[in-house]
Coordinates of C-alpha atoms in Angstrom, one line a residue:
Chain W
M1 CA 150.7 166.7 97.4
S2 CA 153.7 168.7 98.5
D3 CA 157.1 167.2 99.0
S4 CA 157.1 167.3 102.8
H5 CA 154.3 164.8 102.7
D6 CA 156.1 162.2 100.6
S7 CA 157.8 160.4 103.5
P8 CA 157.0 156.7 104.1
D9 CA 155.8 157.6 107.6
F10 CA 153.3 160.0 106.3
L11 CA 152.1 157.4 103.7
Q12 CA 151.5 154.9 106.5
Y13 CA 149.5 157.5 108.4
L14 CA 147.5 158.3 105.3
I15 CA 146.7 154.6 104.7
R16 CA 145.4 154.3 108.2
L17 CA 143.3 157.4 107.6
F18 CA 141.9 155.9 104.4
Y19 CA 140.7 152.9 106.2
M20 CA 139.1 155.1 108.9
V21 CA 137.4 157.2 106.3
G22 CA 136.1 154.0 104.6
G23 CA 134.6 153.1 108.0
V24 CA 133.0 156.5 108.4
L25 CA 131.4 156.3 105.0
V26 CA 130.0 152.8 105.6
A27 CA 128.7 154.0 109.0
G28 CA 127.1 157.0 107.4
T29 CA 125.3 154.9 104.9
L30 CA 124.1 152.5 107.7
I31 CA 122.9 155.5 109.8
T32 CA 121.0 156.9 106.8
V33 CA 119.2 153.6 106.2
L34 CA 118.5 152.9 109.9
I35 CA 117.0 156.4 110.5
D36 CA 114.8 155.9 107.4
V37 CA 113.7 152.4 108.5
M38 CA 113.2 153.2 112.2
F39 CA 111.5 156.6 112.1
H40 CA 108.7 157.7 109.9
M41 CA 109.6 161.3 109.5
P42 CA 108.1 164.2 107.6
L43 CA 109.8 164.9 104.4
P44 CA 111.7 168.1 105.3
L45 CA 113.2 166.5 108.3
A46 CA 114.2 163.4 106.4
A47 CA 115.7 165.5 103.7
I48 CA 117.8 167.6 106.0
I49 CA 119.1 164.5 107.9
G50 CA 119.8 162.5 104.8
L51 CA 121.5 165.4 103.0
A52 CA 123.5 166.4 106.1
I53 CA 124.9 162.9 106.4
A54 CA 125.6 162.9 102.7
L55 CA 127.4 166.2 103.0
V56 CA 129.6 165.0 105.8
K57 CA 130.5 161.9 103.8
A58 CA 131.3 164.0 100.8
G59 CA 133.5 166.2 103.0
F60 CA 135.5 163.2 104.1
V61 CA 135.9 162.0 100.5
V62 CA 137.1 165.3 99.3
A63 CA 139.4 166.1 102.2
I64 CA 141.0 162.8 102.6
F65 CA 140.4 160.4 99.6
M66 CA 141.0 163.3 97.2
H67 CA 143.7 164.6 99.7
Y68 CA 142.4 168.1 99.2
K69 CA 143.5 168.7 102.8
W70 CA 147.2 168.5 101.9
D71 CA 147.0 170.1 98.5
K72 CA 148.4 173.6 98.1
K73 CA 145.2 175.6 98.4
L74 CA 145.8 178.1 95.7
L75 CA 143.0 180.0 94.0
M76 CA 143.0 177.5 91.1
I77 CA 141.2 174.7 92.9
T78 CA 139.5 176.4 95.7
G79 CA 138.3 179.3 93.4
T80 CA 137.0 176.9 90.8
M81 CA 135.1 174.9 93.4
I82 CA 133.7 178.0 95.1
L83 CA 132.5 179.2 91.7
T84 CA 130.8 175.9 90.9
F85 CA 129.3 175.9 94.4
L86 CA 127.9 179.4 93.8
F87 CA 126.5 178.3 90.5
F88 CA 124.8 175.3 92.1
A89 CA 123.5 177.4 95.1
G90 CA 122.1 180.0 92.7
M91 CA 120.3 177.3 90.8
M92 CA 118.8 175.8 93.9
G93 CA 118.0 179.2 95.3
L94 CA 116.0 180.0 92.1
I95 CA 114.1 176.7 92.5
M96 CA 113.2 177.4 96.1
W97 CA 112.2 180.9 95.2
T98 CA 109.9 179.6 92.5
E99 CA 108.4 177.0 94.8
G100 CA 108.0 179.4 97.7
D101 CA 106.2 181.8 95.4
A102 CA 103.5 179.3 94.4
P103 CA 100.5 178.9 96.6
K104 CA 100.5 175.6 98.4
L105 CA 97.2 174.2 97.0
G106 CA 96.0 171.1 98.8
R107 CA 99.3 170.6 100.7
A108 CA 99.5 170.8 104.4
E109 CA 101.8 173.4 106.0
V110 CA 104.7 172.2 108.1
S111 CA 104.0 172.5 111.8
V112 CA 106.2 174.7 113.9
F113 CA 107.4 171.7 115.9
W114 CA 108.7 169.8 112.9
A115 CA 110.2 172.8 111.4
A116 CA 112.1 173.6 114.6
A117 CA 113.2 170.0 115.0
A118 CA 114.4 169.9 111.4
A119 CA 116.3 173.1 111.8
L120 CA 117.9 171.9 115.0
L121 CA 118.9 168.6 113.6
G122 CA 120.1 170.2 110.4
L123 CA 122.4 172.4 112.4
A124 CA 123.5 169.8 115.0
L125 CA 124.3 166.9 112.7
P126 CA 126.7 168.7 110.4
A127 CA 128.2 170.6 113.4
S128 CA 128.9 167.4 115.4
F129 CA 130.3 165.7 112.3
T130 CA 132.5 168.7 111.5
V131 CA 133.9 168.7 115.0
L132 CA 134.6 165.0 114.5
T133 CA 136.2 165.6 111.2
I134 CA 138.5 168.3 112.5
K135 CA 139.5 166.1 115.5
L136 CA 140.3 163.2 113.1
M137 CA 142.3 165.3 110.7
S138 CA 144.2 167.3 113.2
Q139 CA 145.6 164.1 114.6
P140 CA 149.4 164.5 114.1
A141 CA 151.2 162.2 111.7
P142 CA 153.2 159.6 113.5
V143 CA 156.9 160.3 113.7
E144 CA 159.9 158.1 114.4
A145 CA 160.9 158.1 118.0
P146 CA 164.6 159.0 117.7
A147 CA 164.2 162.2 115.6
P148 CA 160.7 163.5 116.1
K149 CA 160.9 166.9 114.6
A150 CA 163.6 166.4 112.0
K151 CA 161.3 165.2 109.3
R152 CA 159.3 168.3 109.0
A153 CA 162.3 170.6 109.2
V154 CA 164.4 169.0 106.5
K155 CA 162.4 168.7 103.3
K156 CA 162.9 165.0 102.5
K157 CA 162.8 164.1 98.8
K158 CA 160.9 160.9 97.8
S159 CA 163.1 157.9 98.4
Chain N
M1 CA 155.9 166.5 68.3
E2 CA 155.7 165.3 71.9
I3 CA 153.9 167.4 74.4
P4 CA 156.2 167.8 77.4
Y5 CA 154.9 166.2 80.5
T6 CA 155.8 167.7 83.8
V7 CA 155.6 165.6 87.0
K8 CA 156.5 168.3 89.4
P9 CA 154.1 170.9 90.6
R10 CA 154.3 174.2 88.8
P11 CA 155.3 177.0 91.1
D12 CA 152.6 179.3 90.1
T13 CA 149.6 176.9 90.4
G14 CA 151.1 174.7 93.1
L15 CA 149.9 171.6 91.2
Y16 CA 151.2 169.4 88.5
N17 CA 149.3 170.1 85.3
G18 CA 147.4 166.9 85.1
K19 CA 145.9 167.4 88.5
L20 CA 144.8 171.0 87.7
G21 CA 143.2 169.6 84.6
I22 CA 141.2 166.9 86.4
W23 CA 140.0 169.4 89.0
L24 CA 138.7 171.7 86.2
F25 CA 137.1 168.7 84.6
L26 CA 135.4 167.8 87.9
A27 CA 134.2 171.3 88.2
S28 CA 132.4 171.0 84.9
E29 CA 131.0 167.6 86.1
V30 CA 129.7 169.3 89.2
M31 CA 127.7 171.6 87.0
L32 CA 126.4 168.7 84.8
F33 CA 125.2 166.7 87.8
G34 CA 124.2 169.8 89.7
A35 CA 121.8 170.7 86.9
L36 CA 120.2 167.3 87.2
F37 CA 120.1 167.4 91.0
S38 CA 118.4 170.8 90.8
S39 CA 115.9 169.4 88.3
Y40 CA 115.2 166.6 90.6
V41 CA 114.6 168.9 93.6
L42 CA 112.3 171.1 91.6
L43 CA 110.2 168.1 90.4
R44 CA 110.3 166.6 93.9
V45 CA 109.1 169.7 95.8
G46 CA 106.5 170.4 93.1
A47 CA 105.0 166.9 93.1
E48 CA 101.6 166.4 94.6
S49 CA 101.7 164.2 97.7
G50 CA 101.0 160.6 96.9
T51 CA 102.4 160.9 93.3
W52 CA 106.1 160.5 94.1
S53 CA 106.8 156.7 93.8
M54 CA 109.4 156.7 96.5
G55 CA 108.9 153.5 98.4
L56 CA 109.2 151.5 95.2
M57 CA 113.0 151.5 95.5
N58 CA 114.7 148.6 97.2
I59 CA 116.7 150.3 99.9
T60 CA 118.6 147.2 100.9
V61 CA 120.0 146.8 97.3
G62 CA 120.7 150.5 97.1
A63 CA 122.6 150.6 100.4
G64 CA 124.5 147.5 99.3
N65 CA 125.5 149.2 96.1
T66 CA 126.6 152.3 98.1
M67 CA 128.9 150.1 100.2
V68 CA 130.3 148.5 97.1
L69 CA 131.1 151.9 95.6
I70 CA 132.6 153.2 98.9
A71 CA 134.8 150.1 99.0
S72 CA 136.0 150.7 95.5
S73 CA 136.7 154.4 96.3
M74 CA 138.9 153.2 99.2
F75 CA 140.7 150.6 97.1
V76 CA 141.6 153.1 94.4
V77 CA 143.3 155.4 96.9
L78 CA 145.1 152.4 98.5
A79 CA 146.3 151.4 95.0
W80 CA 147.8 154.9 94.7
A81 CA 149.4 154.7 98.1
E82 CA 151.1 151.4 97.0
L83 CA 152.5 153.1 93.9
K84 CA 153.8 155.9 96.1
Q85 CA 155.8 153.3 97.9
G86 CA 157.1 151.8 94.6
N87 CA 155.1 148.6 95.0
L88 CA 153.6 147.7 91.6
A89 CA 152.2 144.3 92.8
G90 CA 150.3 146.0 95.6
Y91 CA 148.9 148.5 93.1
K92 CA 147.7 145.7 90.9
K93 CA 146.0 143.9 93.8
W94 CA 144.0 147.0 94.9
K95 CA 143.3 148.0 91.3
W96 CA 141.7 144.6 90.6
A97 CA 139.7 145.0 93.7
T98 CA 138.5 148.4 92.5
I99 CA 137.5 147.0 89.1
A100 CA 135.7 144.1 90.7
C101 CA 133.6 146.5 92.9
A102 CA 132.8 148.7 89.9
V103 CA 131.7 145.7 87.8
L104 CA 129.6 144.4 90.7
F105 CA 127.9 147.8 91.0
L106 CA 127.0 147.8 87.3
V107 CA 125.9 144.2 87.4
V108 CA 123.5 144.8 90.3
K109 CA 122.2 147.9 88.6
W110 CA 121.7 146.6 85.1
S111 CA 120.9 142.9 85.7
Y112 CA 118.8 143.3 88.8
E113 CA 117.6 146.8 89.7
W114 CA 116.5 148.1 86.3
P115 CA 115.0 144.9 84.9
Q116 CA 113.0 144.4 88.1
K117 CA 111.4 147.7 87.5
F118 CA 110.4 146.8 84.0
K119 CA 108.7 143.7 85.3
H120 CA 106.6 145.5 87.9
Y121 CA 103.3 147.0 86.9
D122 CA 101.0 149.6 88.4
V123 CA 97.4 149.1 87.4
W124 CA 94.9 151.9 87.9
L125 CA 91.2 151.0 87.8
N126 CA 88.4 153.4 86.8
D127 CA 85.9 152.6 89.5
A128 CA 86.4 152.8 93.3
A129 CA 84.1 149.7 93.8
V130 CA 86.3 147.6 91.5
V131 CA 89.4 148.9 93.2
H132 CA 88.2 147.8 96.6
D133 CA 86.9 144.5 95.2
S134 CA 90.3 143.7 93.7
F135 CA 92.1 144.6 97.0
E136 CA 89.6 142.4 98.8
K137 CA 90.3 139.4 96.5
G138 CA 94.0 139.9 96.4
Y139 CA 94.8 140.7 100.0
R140 CA 92.1 138.8 101.9
K141 CA 94.2 135.7 102.5
T142 CA 97.3 137.7 103.5
A143 CA 95.4 140.1 105.7
L144 CA 93.6 137.4 107.6
R145 CA 96.6 135.2 108.0
P146 CA 96.8 134.1 111.6
T147 CA 99.6 135.6 113.6
D148 CA 102.0 133.4 115.5
E149 CA 100.1 133.7 118.8
A150 CA 96.5 133.9 118.0
P151 CA 94.4 133.2 114.9
K152 CA 93.6 136.9 114.2
G153 CA 94.6 139.2 111.4
V154 CA 94.1 142.7 110.3
S155 CA 91.4 143.9 107.9
V156 CA 92.2 144.2 104.2
K157 CA 92.0 147.9 104.4
E158 CA 94.5 148.1 107.3
H159 CA 96.8 145.7 105.4
V160 CA 96.7 147.8 102.3
E161 CA 97.2 151.0 104.4
G162 CA 100.3 149.6 105.9
F163 CA 101.6 148.8 102.5
Y164 CA 100.8 152.0 100.7
T165 CA 101.7 154.4 103.4
T166 CA 105.2 153.3 103.2
R167 CA 105.1 153.5 99.4
Y168 CA 103.4 156.6 98.1
F169 CA 102.3 158.4 101.3
K170 CA 105.6 158.3 103.0
E171 CA 105.8 162.0 103.0
Q172 CA 103.8 163.6 105.8
S173 CA 103.9 167.3 106.3
D174 CA 101.2 167.6 108.9
G175 CA 102.3 165.3 111.7
S176 CA 102.2 161.7 112.4
D177 CA 98.7 161.0 111.0
G178 CA 99.4 162.8 107.7
S179 CA 100.1 159.7 105.6
K180 CA 97.0 157.9 107.0
A181 CA 94.8 160.8 106.1
Q182 CA 96.3 160.8 102.6
F183 CA 95.7 157.1 102.3
K184 CA 92.1 157.4 103.4
K185 CA 91.5 160.0 100.7
A186 CA 93.0 157.9 98.0
W187 CA 91.2 154.8 99.2
D188 CA 87.8 156.5 99.3
S189 CA 88.2 157.9 95.8
G190 CA 89.6 154.7 94.4
T191 CA 92.7 156.3 93.0
L192 CA 95.1 153.7 94.5
A193 CA 97.0 151.7 91.9
L194 CA 97.3 148.0 92.3
S195 CA 100.9 146.9 91.8
G196 CA 102.4 143.6 91.1
H197 CA 103.6 141.2 88.4
I198 CA 101.4 140.3 85.5
N199 CA 101.6 136.5 85.3
G200 CA 99.3 136.0 82.4
Y201 CA 96.5 137.4 80.3
E202 CA 93.5 136.3 78.2
E203 CA 94.1 137.3 74.6
A204 CA 91.7 137.1 71.7
V205 CA 91.8 134.5 69.0
I206 CA 90.5 136.3 65.9
N207 CA 88.3 135.3 63.0
V208 CA 88.9 137.3 59.8
Q209 CA 85.8 137.6 57.7
V210 CA 86.6 138.3 54.1
G211 CA 83.7 140.0 52.3
E212 CA 83.1 141.1 48.7
W213 CA 85.9 142.0 46.4
N214 CA 85.8 145.5 45.0
A215 CA 86.9 145.2 41.3
D216 CA 87.4 149.0 41.1
A217 CA 90.1 149.1 43.8
G218 CA 92.9 149.2 41.2
V219 CA 94.1 145.7 41.9
T220 CA 94.1 143.0 39.2
Q221 CA 92.3 139.7 39.7
D222 CA 95.6 137.8 39.8
E223 CA 97.0 140.1 42.5
A224 CA 93.8 139.7 44.6
K225 CA 94.0 135.9 44.1
E226 CA 97.6 135.9 45.3
A227 CA 96.7 138.0 48.3
I228 CA 93.9 135.8 49.5
T229 CA 95.9 132.6 48.9
A230 CA 98.8 134.0 50.9
A231 CA 96.3 134.8 53.7
G232 CA 95.2 131.2 53.6
G233 CA 91.8 131.6 52.0
E234 CA 90.0 130.1 49.0
A235 CA 90.7 132.4 46.0
D236 CA 87.9 131.3 43.6
Q237 CA 85.2 131.5 46.2
A238 CA 86.3 135.0 47.2
L239 CA 86.4 136.4 43.7
D240 CA 82.9 134.9 42.8
G241 CA 81.5 137.3 45.4
G242 CA 81.1 134.8 48.2
T243 CA 82.2 135.5 51.7
Q244 CA 84.5 133.4 53.9
V245 CA 86.1 133.3 57.3
L246 CA 89.7 132.8 58.0
K247 CA 89.4 131.0 61.3
E248 CA 91.2 131.5 64.5
L249 CA 94.3 133.6 63.8
D250 CA 96.4 135.2 66.5
Y251 CA 96.5 138.9 66.7
D252 CA 99.5 139.6 64.6
A253 CA 98.4 137.2 61.8
A254 CA 94.9 138.7 61.8
K255 CA 96.2 142.2 61.5
R256 CA 98.6 141.3 58.7
A257 CA 95.7 139.6 56.8
E258 CA 93.4 142.6 57.4
Y259 CA 96.0 144.9 55.9
A260 CA 97.0 142.8 52.9
L261 CA 93.4 141.9 52.0
G262 CA 92.3 145.5 52.4
Q263 CA 95.0 146.6 50.0
A264 CA 93.9 143.9 47.6
G265 CA 90.4 145.3 47.5
F266 CA 88.5 143.0 49.9
K267 CA 86.1 144.2 52.6
V268 CA 87.5 142.8 55.8
T269 CA 86.0 142.6 59.3
L270 CA 87.6 141.2 62.4
S271 CA 85.8 139.4 65.2
V272 CA 86.8 137.7 68.4
A273 CA 86.3 133.9 68.1
R274 CA 87.3 133.2 71.7
Y275 CA 89.8 134.1 74.4
E276 CA 92.8 132.1 75.1
K277 CA 94.8 132.2 78.3
V278 CA 98.4 133.0 77.9
E279 CA 100.7 132.3 80.8
A280 CA 103.5 134.6 80.1
H281 CA 105.0 137.8 81.4
P282 CA 104.4 140.7 79.0
W283 CA 107.3 143.1 78.6
F284 CA 106.6 146.8 78.1
W285 CA 102.9 146.6 78.0
R286 CA 101.0 149.7 77.5
T287 CA 97.4 150.5 78.0
P288 CA 96.4 151.2 74.4
R289 CA 97.7 147.8 73.3
V290 CA 95.8 146.1 76.0
N291 CA 92.6 147.9 75.4
E292 CA 92.8 147.6 71.6
D293 CA 89.4 147.1 70.1
I294 CA 88.6 144.1 67.8
G295 CA 85.1 144.2 66.5
G296 CA 83.8 145.9 69.6
K297 CA 85.7 143.6 72.0
P298 CA 89.0 144.1 73.7
R299 CA 92.1 142.4 72.4
V300 CA 93.0 141.4 75.9
Q301 CA 90.0 140.5 78.0
S302 CA 91.7 140.3 81.4
I303 CA 95.0 140.3 83.0
I304 CA 96.2 138.0 85.8
L305 CA 98.0 140.1 88.4
A306 CA 100.0 138.7 91.3
L307 CA 99.8 141.6 93.8
D308 CA 102.9 142.8 95.5
H309 CA 103.1 142.1 99.2
S310 CA 100.4 139.5 99.2
D311 CA 102.4 136.6 100.3
D312 CA 100.0 133.9 101.7
G313 CA 102.6 132.7 104.1
E314 CA 104.0 129.9 102.0
G315 CA 105.9 132.2 99.6
H316 CA 103.1 132.2 97.1
Y317 CA 101.5 135.3 95.7
E318 CA 97.8 135.4 95.3
E319 CA 96.7 136.0 91.8
I320 CA 93.7 138.1 90.8
E321 CA 92.0 138.5 87.5
I322 CA 91.2 142.0 86.3
E323 CA 89.0 142.7 83.3
T324 CA 90.6 145.2 81.0
R325 CA 87.4 147.2 80.7
H326 CA 88.0 148.3 84.3
I327 CA 91.6 149.4 83.7
S328 CA 92.1 153.1 83.1
R329 CA 95.9 152.9 83.0
L330 CA 98.6 150.3 83.2
S331 CA 102.3 150.8 83.2
A332 CA 105.6 149.1 84.2
Y333 CA 108.0 151.2 86.1
E334 CA 109.6 152.5 83.0
P335 CA 110.5 156.2 82.4
K336 CA 106.9 156.7 81.1
H337 CA 105.4 155.5 84.4
S338 CA 106.1 158.8 86.3
T339 CA 108.2 161.8 86.6
F340 CA 110.2 160.1 89.3
F341 CA 111.2 157.2 87.1
G342 CA 111.9 159.6 84.2
I343 CA 114.5 161.4 86.2
Y344 CA 115.6 158.3 88.0
Y345 CA 116.7 156.6 84.8
T346 CA 118.4 159.8 83.6
I347 CA 120.5 160.4 86.6
T348 CA 121.4 156.8 87.4
G349 CA 122.1 156.1 83.7
L350 CA 124.5 159.1 83.5
H351 CA 126.2 157.9 86.7
A352 CA 126.4 154.4 85.4
A353 CA 128.0 155.7 82.2
H354 CA 130.7 157.3 84.4
V355 CA 131.3 154.1 86.2
L356 CA 131.6 152.3 82.9
G357 CA 134.1 154.9 81.6
G358 CA 136.1 154.5 84.8
I359 CA 136.3 150.7 84.4
I360 CA 137.7 151.2 80.8
V361 CA 140.3 153.6 82.1
M362 CA 141.3 151.3 85.0
L363 CA 141.6 148.3 82.6
Y364 CA 143.8 150.4 80.3
N365 CA 146.1 151.2 83.3
M366 CA 146.4 147.5 84.1
L367 CA 147.4 146.5 80.5
P368 CA 151.0 146.4 79.4
I369 CA 150.4 149.5 77.3
G370 CA 149.4 151.4 80.3
L371 CA 152.0 149.9 82.6
A372 CA 154.7 150.9 80.1
V373 CA 154.5 154.4 81.5
W374 CA 155.4 153.0 85.0
H375 CA 158.6 151.4 83.7
K376 CA 159.5 154.6 81.8
D377 CA 158.6 157.2 84.4
R378 CA 157.3 156.0 87.8
E379 CA 156.3 159.4 89.1
R380 CA 154.3 160.1 85.9
F381 CA 152.4 156.9 86.3
T382 CA 151.7 157.5 89.9
N383 CA 150.4 160.9 89.1
R384 CA 148.2 159.4 86.4
I385 CA 146.7 157.0 88.9
E386 CA 146.2 159.8 91.4
T387 CA 144.2 161.9 88.8
F388 CA 142.2 158.9 87.9
G389 CA 141.5 158.4 91.6
L390 CA 140.2 162.0 91.8
F391 CA 137.7 161.2 89.0
W392 CA 136.7 157.9 90.7
H393 CA 136.1 159.7 94.1
F394 CA 133.9 162.1 92.3
V395 CA 131.8 159.3 90.9
D396 CA 131.6 157.9 94.4
L397 CA 130.7 161.4 95.6
V398 CA 127.8 161.7 93.2
W399 CA 126.4 158.4 94.4
I400 CA 126.7 159.5 98.0
F401 CA 124.2 162.2 97.2
L402 CA 122.1 160.1 94.8
F403 CA 121.5 157.3 97.3
P404 CA 119.5 159.4 99.8
I405 CA 117.6 161.5 97.3
L406 CA 116.6 158.6 95.0
Y407 CA 116.1 155.9 97.6
I408 CA 115.0 157.6 100.7
L409 CA 113.6 161.1 100.2

């Protein structure tokens, strides 16, 4: 974390954020379970919804708990993570390719309706959560009333 | 030589070295778990419908454990925030909370979730008629249980359908009736497995018939005498060419006697004297052991199975007796049970190992030896807790993905 983010005010703001993210994670888990219990969905749809929620939860953990959002985003971390992601995506891609290549013996095809519903939800869920995330994170840090802008301008060392 | 430790971020990487190190470590962890996740996905999409034992997981317990891990993840970052404010007491408070959560997670997993699976059995029968008969016996009472308003129930088949469509036929790729169609297919062909606890079994009590002694077997008379006396027989009678029966031994004793006497040159045959009911829960039973042949008869004649989901309304489970000759396969939910349980134990086991490692590191950081760093160099200790936090969040992250894929999909 960079020096400008070491002020007590910012820490208080962070702590509030941590509680909020904890709440979001709990809510995400509850939603996952409720959706599963309440609706009997076809597998692809259930997979997309479940993994989309997991992805959003993961995003919150990385961005805020692991305070990636405030780290200096040099090639070191981001590059490493992008590389691992590519590795993972490649692996999954190969799997899907293998599976798609094999004839689906004895297994029913996914109907257009469910495929469309899955695609829609798969896009809408992460999109809405992303908007939420951005809103939450772009909330400015609280500043003292007397000198609002001074904190950012003067790089305060840790007290 | 002491390795110099830098607390300040390096200008070229923008991070202090420890943090860069932990991120690189986490990247390698992503690959490790990523490989397992990909394997899981490959196995999952490749599985025939009705073979993925999904609904066997207890979602409530899984979700509870997820909450526990989320809480611990939050506590660990709060502990760091306290250190950042120079408050060691606050750090200790949150850190103990984190450790408590982590321990609770492991306790639930290792003392409840895993052992429960070893206690449950799936029993496949080899004849559709017997399958249906067993369902009829086991579920009749539950199925016909009067509802609150009127004395009417559902048929056994409907009851079983409701149970199994949430278990094995959860996946439906062809609309809302998909799982029912799959259930009907399995019901008609009798390939549904009965599942429940084995409450007892009927095991053979064995007579060991000792026949003629073969003098050419390369064993001296004295050694043969000793062997038959040790097995509880009459030595003189045996060596004079007479036959005798060692009566009513249990399986292990009979097998030991058979081996020892066979080595001593006697002709030995085992036969079943009678069957005795054992009211005990067998651990790690496997089909070959159950179906073992003793003089043409099975070692275990029948098993007493308390079917899952057959509550008679008073909290009792109805027991049914199944003859072993009808059983084609029997297995607890151990790794051998299915591909799902194979990879389930691999992934959750690896994750649990990470949690355990985390607990050890956290305890170290609570001990005087770990806290000494705080008194020497506060910023260094704070950084140390931050890097540990990064690892701990990663462990939480893995579980965030594990929960839906293992418990729900």
